[in-house]
Amino acid sequence: MKMKQNSPITMKDIARDLGVSVATVSRALKDSPRISEAKRKEIQEYARDHNFLPNVIAETLRKSRVQPNKVIGVIVPQFIHYYFASILKGVEEEASRRGYRIMVAQSDDKYEREVEICKSFYANKCCGIIVSMAKNTTKYDHFQKLIDMGIPLVFYDRICTGVNASRVVVDDYMGAYTAVTHLIDTGCRKIAYYGMVQSMEIDKNRFNGYEDALRKHGLKPNPDWLRKCDNRADAEVVTPEILAQPDHPDAFFAINDDTAIGILYSAKKMGFDVPDDISICGFTNGNRAKACNPMLTTVEQRGVMVGEEAANILIGQVEGSLPMDKVEKRVVRTRLIIRGTTR
Amino acid sequence: MKMKQNSPITMKDIARDLGVSVATVSRALKDSPRISEAKRKEIQEYARDHNFLPNVIAETLRKSRVQPNKVIGVIVPQFIHYYFASILKGVEEEASRRGYRIMVAQSDDKYEREVEICKSFYANKCCGIIVSMAKNTTKYDHFQKLIDMGIPLVFYDRICTGVNASRVVVDDYMGAYTAVTHLIDTGCRKIAYYGMVQSMEIDKNRFNGYEDALRKHGLKPNPDWLRKCDNRADAEVVTPEILAQPDHPDAFFAINDDTAIGILYSAKKMGFDVPDDISICGFTNGNRAKACNPMLTTVEQRGVMVGEEAANILIGQVEGSLPMDKVEKRVVRTRLIIRGTTR
């Protein structure tokens, strides 16, 4: 695997020659303000003097890899999860239509596994990686390295704002805003929010949508009804306590369907009628939403479309129809599915 | 990706330097009689003079092969399906533990896609393939070709009896037998069966388990209560008709949870109490089983274990700890999960 004699200098070479990291070189060449002007100038001059050609390099790197390899690596937290299965379906279908295959792995939401998987996807010559970041990932070197090697990354669901990469998200804010507006429009005034999972972008956006919908209608959230709760077991503990109070909510908005179902059965058990006494809205629209009784009103996340968009961006970057250095941000619209738990 | 200065000469280099093909160099170095003695001598001398090291070359060749390829191809009918997602989880976890990655694709239960996927898994150098056969597959050439190429196959769920390949199944017969015995033990005597999907091995086995459990207890199936029905929508049409008859079943055994849930809500809508008037048992134990009210008694299929066993057999055959030519048949035990829809 010999290179041509006059092969151009790479970012790695520049980094080694100047005793800095590849990430620093990359940033300097992108005019990033994250490094000092002196350093930036030094690196840029060195690159120019040594005929650094960013496109040629990227091209050479891509070609010198063992395979053109129409294989996309996909990292999901878990396969057994309706939303992630939907995303896989969307990625695979778009990939398949365009002649690509997918390699998949579960991070189990663990940083260490995520790093391992990135390495092994690289070793397996994946042409790009679609990933939802693990919950406890706080260092991004493994992502930056891939980008530096010319491997495009596309984030979905839990996006990484620490690297310069494309992303596909659903409009969590609008999803929550529309759902809570529906609760208000159908006569609910005292609306509780279950979620409040710290450090999750999607929770923040959904909470803001909830809050803004209330404000828009002259209502204020009752702090006692904002609960840290994102699963059924917890909802079955928290809900009876809230509903036992004389002044209790007439509606609940939950961060996912599982939690909403916990609220539903807790309320019914206490003798409340759903939706006449209590309205409930979830978020996901998985299989569970139609299995409960009454069927759940919920915000559909459209995972298949998220997966398709992610594959679409990635393949565009691999094939050159989308520029590698431009961050593509796409938003997939959620959709309120009105069923039996709201009036 | 520059090589060290003193990297050894390769067959490619020799071929270029002497103006012959790589194949010719390879033959010369192997003392093949297929090329002239003069040419052979010239090439061998040149190789010796330039410190050609066959082992290093072999190593290089091996490394430059498109893949060392610890990649298992997995074909599922659909990602958005609890059982198949569980199987993927099991395959991926076992593969991951043993240093393998998985490439996955959906057949959508279509023969043509299955053939395409097999071809592309081969082209992508998968070391073996784990597959549930598509519903309309009746020709097996695409499987036989893989076996002939030395690529081991392992079937799960919908197994192919037309080729000599290993398989992992769940004990559908015992699952059904145990479930129906539980219905009888809790006082049910008139037990309906929803399934009867022609040509499906799993349905046949479950039906036999149902029938044998009845026989063992001196009961006989009522032919009018054996219905071709494998989804909720159909169950919601068939069930009211059956329950409207004066002599109606006191229990239902359904081929999957979705169908069982259709029976459950149809019965409740007609004013029957579940389980006091009517008992219901499903098969799967997916997310739905705990979302319905009351929660569903069902036979758990243990997809994770099925996936682990399949990966275990495949890797054993790839690595030589299991013989390639012996068909391995493993049975994963089902488990009856008793919940609220039975007494």
XYZ file of C-alpha atoms in Angstrom:
686
model
C 0.000 0.000 0.000
C 2.635 2.532 -1.110
C 1.714 6.124 -1.744
C 2.824 7.995 -4.794
C 6.144 9.778 -4.143
C 4.607 13.213 -4.337
C 1.671 12.443 -2.160
C 0.437 15.679 -0.565
C 0.943 16.461 3.080
C -1.890 15.390 5.410
C -3.393 16.948 8.516
C -1.718 14.179 10.464
C 1.677 15.148 9.001
C 1.136 18.800 9.860
C 0.090 17.862 13.391
C 3.192 15.725 13.883
C 5.536 18.287 12.339
C 4.199 21.113 14.497
C 3.656 19.058 17.644
C -0.078 19.717 17.878
C -3.153 17.487 17.686
C -4.941 16.654 14.459
C -8.047 18.281 15.905
C -6.096 21.527 16.340
C -4.894 21.395 12.740
C -8.423 20.702 11.582
C -9.747 23.645 13.538
C -6.985 25.969 12.338
C -7.721 25.079 8.722
C -11.393 25.738 9.314
C -10.630 29.158 10.877
C -12.140 28.037 14.144
C -12.045 30.711 16.863
C -11.382 27.962 19.405
C -7.616 28.285 18.966
C -5.370 31.316 19.275
C -4.768 33.470 16.240
C -1.014 32.892 16.409
C -1.412 29.125 16.361
C -3.978 29.365 13.608
C -1.704 31.468 11.451
C 1.284 29.191 12.039
C -0.675 26.103 11.008
C -2.260 27.766 8.004
C 1.110 29.014 6.738
C 2.746 25.653 7.225
C -0.098 23.983 5.353
C 0.156 26.452 2.477
C 3.955 26.129 2.271
C 3.628 22.364 2.056
C 0.926 22.418 -0.566
C -1.772 21.091 1.674
C -4.833 20.482 -0.499
C -7.789 19.728 1.712
C -9.929 18.210 -1.037
C -7.145 16.134 -2.488
C -6.313 14.837 0.940
C -9.822 13.894 1.747
C -10.036 12.240 -1.640
C -6.750 10.379 -1.175
C -7.714 9.248 2.275
C -10.999 8.004 0.998
C -9.374 6.180 -1.925
C -6.514 4.712 0.067
C -8.938 2.957 2.373
C -9.244 -0.699 1.663
C -12.754 -0.346 0.161
C -15.117 2.187 -1.291
C -17.398 0.225 1.038
C -20.973 1.045 0.735
C -21.611 0.130 4.337
C -23.107 2.563 6.851
C -22.465 2.015 10.553
C -25.475 2.654 12.786
C -25.261 2.958 16.571
C -28.479 2.633 18.586
C -28.813 2.597 22.367
C -31.047 -0.537 22.190
C -32.732 -2.606 19.493
C -35.721 -3.454 21.687
C -37.251 -0.008 21.609
C -39.991 1.029 19.232
C -38.458 4.382 18.272
C -34.977 2.994 17.590
C -36.385 0.043 15.639
C -38.305 2.582 13.519
C -35.143 4.553 12.904
C -33.261 1.401 11.870
C -36.067 0.606 9.472
C -35.839 4.062 7.892
C -32.038 3.955 7.625
C -32.054 0.473 6.127
C -34.724 1.236 3.589
C -33.074 4.419 2.330
C -29.645 2.731 2.349
C -31.003 -0.295 0.509
C -32.658 1.824 -2.178
C -29.300 3.499 -2.832
C -27.188 0.346 -2.851
C -25.814 0.545 0.675
C -25.884 -1.950 3.527
C -25.921 -1.185 7.245
C -23.815 -2.497 10.084
C -25.462 -2.015 13.459
C -24.455 -2.098 17.109
C -25.969 -1.268 20.480
C -24.150 1.185 22.716
C -26.345 0.302 25.687
C -25.958 4.023 26.372
C -22.390 3.423 27.554
C -19.492 5.663 26.527
C -16.948 2.836 26.487
C -19.017 0.711 24.137
C -19.609 3.707 21.905
C -15.855 4.269 21.554
C -15.277 0.563 20.824
C -18.020 0.513 18.219
C -16.658 3.628 16.482
C -13.240 1.984 16.273
C -14.615 -1.255 14.934
C -16.864 0.478 12.406
C -13.753 2.280 11.174
C -11.802 -0.978 11.043
C -14.690 -2.496 9.115
C -14.427 0.341 6.579
C -17.828 1.851 7.107
C -18.234 4.848 4.804
C -20.072 6.841 7.450
C -21.753 6.530 10.823
C -25.249 7.357 12.065
C -25.383 7.613 15.831
C -27.429 8.574 18.872
C -24.902 9.529 21.530
C -24.699 7.479 24.752
C -26.163 9.102 27.862
C -22.838 9.352 29.687
C -20.675 10.490 26.766
C -18.922 13.737 27.668
C -15.699 13.402 25.613
C -15.966 13.541 21.852
C -12.505 12.524 20.605
C -13.820 9.313 19.090
C -16.254 11.324 16.985
C -13.699 14.002 16.074
C -11.213 11.363 14.926
C -13.724 9.897 12.516
C -14.502 13.326 11.105
C -10.768 14.012 10.711
C -10.410 10.751 8.797
C -13.055 11.911 6.359
C -15.808 9.662 7.733
C -19.041 11.624 7.878
C -21.181 11.391 11.013
C -24.885 12.073 11.343
C -26.509 12.302 14.771
C -30.146 11.549 15.584
C -32.155 11.617 18.818
C -29.368 12.373 21.301
C -27.258 14.733 19.227
C -23.684 15.767 20.026
C -23.140 19.501 19.986
C -19.428 19.088 20.769
C -18.402 18.245 17.196
C -19.214 19.763 13.871
C -21.545 17.121 12.437
C -24.923 16.870 10.774
C -28.041 15.937 12.685
C -31.661 14.941 12.341
C -34.052 15.763 15.145
C -37.800 15.764 15.619
C -39.488 19.020 16.586
C -39.940 18.076 20.229
C -40.897 21.638 21.067
C -43.734 21.817 18.540
C -44.830 18.287 19.391
C -45.274 19.205 23.047
C -46.731 22.619 22.238
C -49.375 21.106 19.955
C -50.259 18.352 22.430
C -50.661 20.709 25.374
C -52.638 23.131 23.232
C -54.974 20.234 22.404
C -55.408 19.512 26.126
C -56.258 23.182 26.749
C -58.604 23.351 23.762
C -60.544 20.367 25.109
C -61.137 22.069 28.440
C -58.159 21.088 30.607
C -56.649 23.833 32.754
C -54.487 22.061 35.333
C -51.901 20.214 33.316
C -49.075 18.229 34.913
C -45.743 17.463 33.200
C -43.857 14.181 33.725
C -40.294 14.195 32.387
C -37.736 16.561 33.896
C -34.886 14.210 33.061
C -31.865 16.362 33.580
C -29.390 16.967 30.795
C -31.561 15.627 28.012
C -32.031 18.013 25.121
C -35.305 16.399 24.081
C -36.743 16.825 27.566
C -35.771 20.496 27.654
C -37.429 21.117 24.298
C -40.588 19.271 25.255
C -40.791 21.109 28.541
C -40.420 24.455 26.776
C -43.234 23.517 24.393
C -45.424 22.575 27.364
C -44.638 25.782 29.217
C -45.142 28.042 26.214
C -48.509 26.457 25.391
C -49.664 27.135 28.961
C -48.349 30.730 28.920
C -49.948 31.448 25.564
C -53.295 30.598 27.193
C -52.662 32.585 30.347
C -51.931 29.488 32.448
C -48.988 28.836 34.723
C -47.338 25.484 35.516
C -47.855 24.353 39.104
C -44.344 23.475 40.336
C -45.731 20.585 42.364
C -46.989 18.986 39.155
C -43.654 19.051 37.332
C -42.183 15.668 38.088
C -38.996 13.796 37.327
C -40.597 10.669 35.943
C -39.930 8.848 32.686
C -41.240 5.293 33.164
C -44.386 3.440 34.131
C -43.213 2.086 37.462
C -42.372 5.572 38.711
C -45.605 6.991 37.287
C -47.565 4.419 39.295
C -45.905 5.716 42.463
C -46.097 9.444 41.749
C -49.607 9.647 40.244
C -51.705 8.338 43.160
C -49.929 10.792 45.437
C -50.691 13.755 43.141
C -54.276 12.684 42.475
C -55.007 12.178 46.186
C -54.641 15.912 46.791
C -57.861 17.941 46.833
C -56.495 20.292 44.173
C -55.167 17.891 41.545
C -54.432 18.074 37.807
C -57.137 17.481 35.209
C -54.556 16.446 32.599
C -51.086 14.927 32.278
C -48.517 15.360 29.547
C -45.822 12.636 29.700
C -42.429 12.423 28.005
C -43.178 8.940 26.621
C -45.996 6.418 26.180
C -44.789 4.078 28.915
C -45.095 6.836 31.510
C -48.490 7.921 30.121
C -49.800 4.355 30.490
C -48.680 4.320 34.121
C -50.672 7.510 34.708
C -53.690 6.077 32.866
C -53.988 2.928 34.961
C -53.211 4.730 38.216
C -56.020 7.209 37.556
C -58.475 4.472 36.567
C -57.601 2.443 39.646
C -58.484 5.445 41.819
C -61.888 5.622 40.151
C -61.244 8.535 37.812
C -62.733 8.381 34.374
C -60.321 8.867 31.477
C -60.836 11.165 29.637
C -63.891 12.661 31.374
C -62.117 13.430 34.672
C -58.494 13.182 33.587
C -56.921 13.604 30.132
C -53.579 12.034 29.278
C -51.164 12.525 26.394
C -47.942 10.585 25.732
C -45.052 10.878 23.300
C -43.787 8.102 20.924
C -46.798 6.289 19.443
C -45.347 2.801 19.729
C -47.221 -0.519 19.912
C -48.250 0.127 23.495
C -50.267 3.223 22.583
C -52.967 1.145 20.904
C -52.849 -1.756 23.371
C -53.969 0.247 26.395
C -57.591 0.992 27.203
C -58.673 3.570 26.215
C -56.113 3.968 23.437
C -53.543 6.655 24.085
C -53.482 10.134 22.596
C -49.810 10.696 21.843
C -47.236 12.580 19.795
C -45.873 10.421 16.993
C -42.106 10.726 16.562
C -41.857 9.286 13.053
C -38.681 7.317 13.528
C -38.786 5.874 10.021
C -38.602 9.379 8.567
C -35.779 10.323 10.960
C -33.841 7.257 9.799
C -34.438 8.024 6.143
C -33.276 11.611 6.533
C -30.153 10.548 8.394
C -29.235 8.019 5.685
C -30.030 10.580 3.030
C -27.607 13.147 4.485
C -24.903 10.567 5.053
C -25.034 9.100 1.557
C -25.127 12.608 0.116
C -21.891 13.433 1.937
C -20.242 10.129 1.026
C -21.123 10.551 -2.638
C -20.266 14.248 -2.723
C -23.695 15.675 -3.502
C -23.633 17.316 -0.064
C -20.446 19.046 1.117
C -18.578 17.200 3.874
C -17.701 20.351 5.769
C -21.205 21.789 5.915
C -23.319 20.786 8.875
C -26.746 19.677 7.728
C -29.551 20.071 10.262
C -32.910 18.560 9.490
C -36.039 18.616 11.558
C -38.732 15.970 11.177
C -42.225 17.163 12.083
C -44.028 15.303 14.850
C -47.742 14.586 14.555
C -50.416 14.553 17.269
C -52.435 11.315 17.215
C -55.723 11.910 19.031
C -57.229 8.779 20.573
C -59.262 7.889 23.649
C -57.318 9.402 26.575
C -58.203 12.994 25.667
C -61.626 14.532 25.184
C -1.355 6.825 5.501
C 2.332 6.747 4.466
C 4.354 3.561 4.653
C 7.670 3.297 6.420
C 10.615 3.969 4.080
C 11.982 0.437 4.312
C 8.724 -1.331 3.726
C 9.384 -4.601 1.859
C 8.756 -4.894 -1.835
C 5.363 -6.323 -2.788
C 4.241 -8.576 -5.619
C 2.542 -5.541 -7.081
C 5.854 -3.662 -7.110
C 7.633 -6.575 -8.813
C 4.852 -6.834 -11.364
C 5.068 -3.131 -12.155
C 8.862 -3.072 -12.249
C 9.051 -6.047 -14.614
C 6.011 -5.181 -16.666
C 4.069 -8.377 -15.909
C 0.824 -9.093 -14.148
C 0.569 -9.723 -10.421
C -0.829 -13.163 -11.198
C 2.342 -13.949 -13.176
C 4.532 -12.846 -10.272
C 2.466 -14.934 -7.886
C 2.791 -18.007 -10.125
C 6.518 -17.505 -10.565
C 7.051 -17.296 -6.832
C 5.032 -20.480 -6.383
C 7.148 -22.269 -9.013
C 4.069 -22.747 -11.173
C 4.746 -24.585 -14.452
C 2.207 -22.315 -16.133
C 4.881 -19.743 -17.022
C 8.136 -20.126 -18.899
C 11.263 -21.044 -16.990
C 13.042 -17.892 -18.153
C 10.321 -15.618 -16.889
C 10.098 -17.587 -13.638
C 13.807 -17.253 -13.019
C 13.830 -13.535 -13.818
C 11.007 -12.866 -11.384
C 12.445 -15.041 -8.614
C 15.838 -13.358 -8.900
C 14.354 -9.911 -8.886
C 12.310 -10.801 -5.808
C 15.363 -12.169 -4.000
C 17.496 -9.155 -4.930
C 14.864 -6.837 -3.525
C 14.402 -8.747 -0.284
C 10.978 -10.022 -1.112
C 9.606 -11.768 1.972
C 6.762 -14.092 1.054
C 5.350 -14.186 4.571
C 5.249 -10.469 4.833
C 3.535 -10.433 1.482
C 1.039 -13.017 2.510
C 0.330 -10.954 5.567
C -0.065 -7.848 3.483
C -2.346 -9.639 1.080
C -4.430 -10.929 3.904
C -4.674 -7.479 5.377
C -5.453 -5.903 2.051
C -8.261 -8.354 1.422
C -11.455 -6.502 1.498
C -12.012 -7.742 5.063
C -10.584 -10.080 7.701
C -14.233 -10.154 8.086
C -15.723 -10.930 11.360
C -19.067 -9.731 10.126
C -22.275 -11.744 10.430
C -25.155 -10.989 8.074
C -28.585 -11.054 9.712
C -31.853 -11.088 7.763
C -35.063 -10.183 9.606
C -38.529 -9.796 8.114
C -38.980 -6.428 9.901
C -37.105 -4.368 12.496
C -40.311 -2.965 14.008
C -41.406 -6.169 15.645
C -40.722 -7.035 19.257
C -39.613 -10.614 18.637
C -37.230 -9.761 15.802
C -35.776 -6.821 17.722
C -35.131 -9.232 20.611
C -33.389 -11.657 18.288
C -31.203 -8.867 16.871
C -30.290 -7.907 20.424
C -29.250 -11.476 21.223
C -27.241 -11.891 18.020
C -25.493 -8.559 18.450
C -24.589 -9.156 22.088
C -23.135 -12.620 21.466
C -21.346 -11.395 18.313
C -19.967 -8.383 20.130
C -18.643 -10.479 23.026
C -16.741 -12.606 20.519
C -15.338 -9.767 18.429
C -17.839 -9.869 15.567
C -20.029 -7.169 14.079
C -23.409 -7.647 12.421
C -24.772 -6.389 9.122
C -28.560 -6.392 9.006
C -31.292 -6.145 6.400
C -35.058 -6.505 6.213
C -36.512 -8.985 3.741
C -40.025 -7.585 4.204
C -40.934 -11.254 3.837
C -40.244 -11.043 0.112
C -38.330 -13.724 -1.787
C -36.755 -11.261 -4.240
C -35.356 -9.073 -1.474
C -34.050 -12.126 0.356
C -32.094 -13.195 -2.751
C -30.698 -9.665 -3.207
C -29.665 -9.465 0.433
C -27.911 -12.849 0.308
C -25.941 -11.692 -2.736
C -24.966 -8.418 -1.144
C -24.008 -10.046 2.159
C -21.728 -12.317 0.148
C -20.297 -9.359 -1.765
C -19.700 -7.645 1.571
C -17.715 -10.693 2.773
C -19.964 -11.701 5.620
C -18.528 -14.779 7.296
C -21.969 -16.312 7.809
C -25.656 -15.519 7.686
C -28.470 -15.792 10.227
C -31.882 -15.726 8.598
C -35.633 -16.174 9.045
C -36.932 -17.217 5.640
C -39.402 -14.966 3.789
C -43.023 -16.135 3.732
C -43.134 -16.667 -0.028
C -39.724 -18.304 -0.463
C -40.149 -21.686 -2.179
C -36.821 -21.921 -4.057
C -33.651 -22.318 -2.049
C -30.849 -21.840 -4.607
C -29.688 -18.622 -2.980
C -29.216 -20.451 0.328
C -27.602 -23.495 -1.293
C -25.109 -21.296 -3.157
C -23.950 -19.727 0.097
C -23.516 -23.126 1.700
C -21.555 -24.289 -1.359
C -19.278 -21.244 -0.984
C -18.492 -22.293 2.571
C -20.631 -19.579 4.170
C -22.498 -21.123 7.106
C -26.207 -20.381 7.475
C -28.295 -20.546 10.628
C -32.093 -20.284 10.452
C -34.373 -18.998 13.205
C -38.142 -18.542 13.459
C -39.152 -19.458 9.903
C -36.678 -22.236 9.225
C -35.867 -23.665 5.792
C -36.085 -27.431 5.637
C -35.025 -27.445 1.969
C -31.304 -27.039 2.682
C -28.933 -28.674 5.085
C -28.396 -25.862 7.590
C -28.438 -25.323 11.315
C -31.433 -23.844 13.078
C -32.678 -22.422 16.334
C -36.351 -22.703 17.172
C -38.502 -22.190 20.232
C -40.546 -25.114 21.501
C -43.831 -23.848 20.077
C -45.459 -27.191 20.795
C -44.602 -27.172 24.499
C -45.403 -23.469 24.754
C -48.925 -24.053 23.477
C -49.351 -27.302 25.412
C -48.397 -25.621 28.683
C -50.604 -22.596 28.054
C -53.685 -24.645 27.192
C -53.059 -26.937 30.148
C -53.049 -23.821 32.345
C -56.419 -22.768 30.873
C -57.849 -26.230 31.623
C -56.346 -26.317 35.127
C -58.051 -22.996 35.922
C -61.463 -24.328 34.964
C -61.836 -23.614 31.247
C -63.373 -26.354 29.108
C -64.373 -24.722 25.845
C -61.155 -23.376 24.405
C -60.965 -21.667 20.998
C -57.808 -21.472 18.862
C -56.934 -18.448 16.691
C -54.121 -19.065 14.232
C -54.538 -21.634 11.477
C -52.185 -19.720 9.185
C -51.496 -22.228 6.478
C -47.974 -23.339 5.690
C -46.403 -21.928 8.833
C -44.391 -24.449 10.792
C -44.803 -22.508 14.039
C -48.577 -22.492 13.668
C -48.675 -26.242 13.077
C -46.598 -26.892 16.173
C -48.666 -24.567 18.342
C -51.878 -26.118 17.086
C -50.590 -29.598 17.875
C -49.705 -28.479 21.397
C -53.207 -27.040 21.819
C -54.893 -30.166 20.493
C -52.791 -32.573 22.558
C -53.456 -30.629 25.765
C -57.189 -30.868 25.119
C -57.014 -34.605 24.276
C -54.947 -35.351 27.335
C -57.818 -33.938 29.425
C -60.546 -35.748 27.508
C -61.628 -32.631 25.608
C -62.124 -32.192 21.889
C -61.630 -29.049 19.804
C -64.869 -27.588 18.436
C -64.177 -27.080 14.692
C -66.213 -23.864 14.699
C -63.789 -22.373 17.212
C -60.655 -23.016 15.198
C -60.191 -19.813 13.255
C -57.768 -18.446 10.697
C -56.903 -15.239 12.494
C -53.492 -13.772 13.326
C -54.062 -10.065 13.959
C -56.139 -7.738 16.103
C -58.327 -6.285 13.348
C -59.481 -9.753 12.299
C -59.922 -10.834 15.918
C -62.252 -7.870 16.455
C -64.437 -9.135 13.599
C -64.381 -12.856 14.413
C -64.729 -12.706 18.207
C -68.104 -10.885 18.540
C -69.573 -13.388 16.083
C -68.318 -16.386 18.092
C -69.267 -14.896 21.469
C -72.782 -14.016 20.269
C -73.641 -17.718 19.971
C -75.459 -19.285 22.928
C -72.799 -21.983 23.210
C -69.569 -19.999 23.110
C -65.984 -20.561 24.267
C -64.903 -19.815 27.834
C -61.284 -19.356 26.750
C -59.166 -18.338 23.766
C -55.629 -19.309 22.865
C -54.141 -16.977 20.216
C -51.040 -17.351 18.054
C -49.733 -13.911 19.083
C -50.333 -11.074 21.561
C -51.835 -8.699 19.004
C -54.625 -11.196 18.240
C -55.144 -11.919 21.949
C -55.605 -8.199 22.630
C -58.266 -8.024 19.905
C -60.120 -10.881 21.638
C -59.734 -9.198 25.031
C -61.287 -5.875 24.048
C -64.013 -7.509 21.942
C -65.064 -9.631 24.904
C -65.006 -6.680 27.316
C -67.027 -4.544 24.902
C -69.740 -7.214 24.891
C -69.893 -7.082 28.668
C -67.927 -10.230 29.463
C -65.600 -10.143 32.405
C -61.997 -11.160 31.725
C -60.922 -13.509 33.239
C -64.075 -14.447 35.192
C -66.221 -15.199 32.131
C -63.550 -15.524 29.464
C -59.867 -16.409 29.780
C -57.343 -15.377 27.139
C -53.747 -16.410 26.464
C -51.408 -14.966 23.803
C -47.950 -15.817 22.481
C -44.917 -13.445 22.292
C -44.794 -11.354 25.485
C -43.919 -8.075 23.808
C -44.525 -4.530 25.076
C -48.211 -4.771 24.309
C -48.770 -7.626 26.771
C -48.305 -5.338 29.759
C -50.021 -2.296 28.242
C -53.455 -3.891 27.924
C -55.949 -4.091 30.769
C -55.934 -6.581 32.387
C -52.360 -7.515 31.517
C -52.071 -10.465 29.172
C -51.190 -14.022 30.122
C -48.882 -15.130 27.332
C -46.128 -17.491 26.214
C -42.766 -15.751 26.203
C -40.653 -16.566 23.129
C -37.286 -15.439 24.478
C -35.958 -13.880 21.322
C -32.730 -12.712 22.968
C -31.838 -16.308 23.768
C -32.751 -17.433 20.248
C -30.442 -14.747 18.828
C -27.602 -15.702 21.159
C -27.881 -19.383 20.238
C -27.928 -18.589 16.526
C -24.801 -16.419 16.800
C -23.177 -19.062 18.961
C -23.671 -21.788 16.349
C -22.581 -19.545 13.492
C -19.387 -18.345 15.153
C -18.613 -21.921 16.186
C -18.811 -23.010 12.559
C -16.822 -20.022 11.299
C -14.063 -20.629 13.827
C -14.084 -24.378 13.411
C -15.177 -25.416 16.910
C -18.381 -26.765 15.336
C -18.164 -28.787 12.114
C -19.534 -26.976 9.064
C -21.162 -30.091 7.643
C -23.100 -31.048 10.730
C -26.545 -29.566 11.111
C -26.979 -28.095 14.576
C -30.552 -27.926 15.879
C -31.218 -26.054 19.074
C -34.487 -25.551 20.840
C -35.071 -22.609 23.168
C -37.635 -23.259 25.889
C -40.665 -20.989 26.005
C -42.061 -19.801 29.332
C -45.666 -19.216 30.365
C -46.167 -15.762 31.884
C -49.363 -15.767 33.922
C -51.024 -12.346 34.248
C -54.529 -10.950 34.469
C -56.371 -12.485 31.504
C -56.478 -15.982 32.996
C -57.856 -17.100 36.342
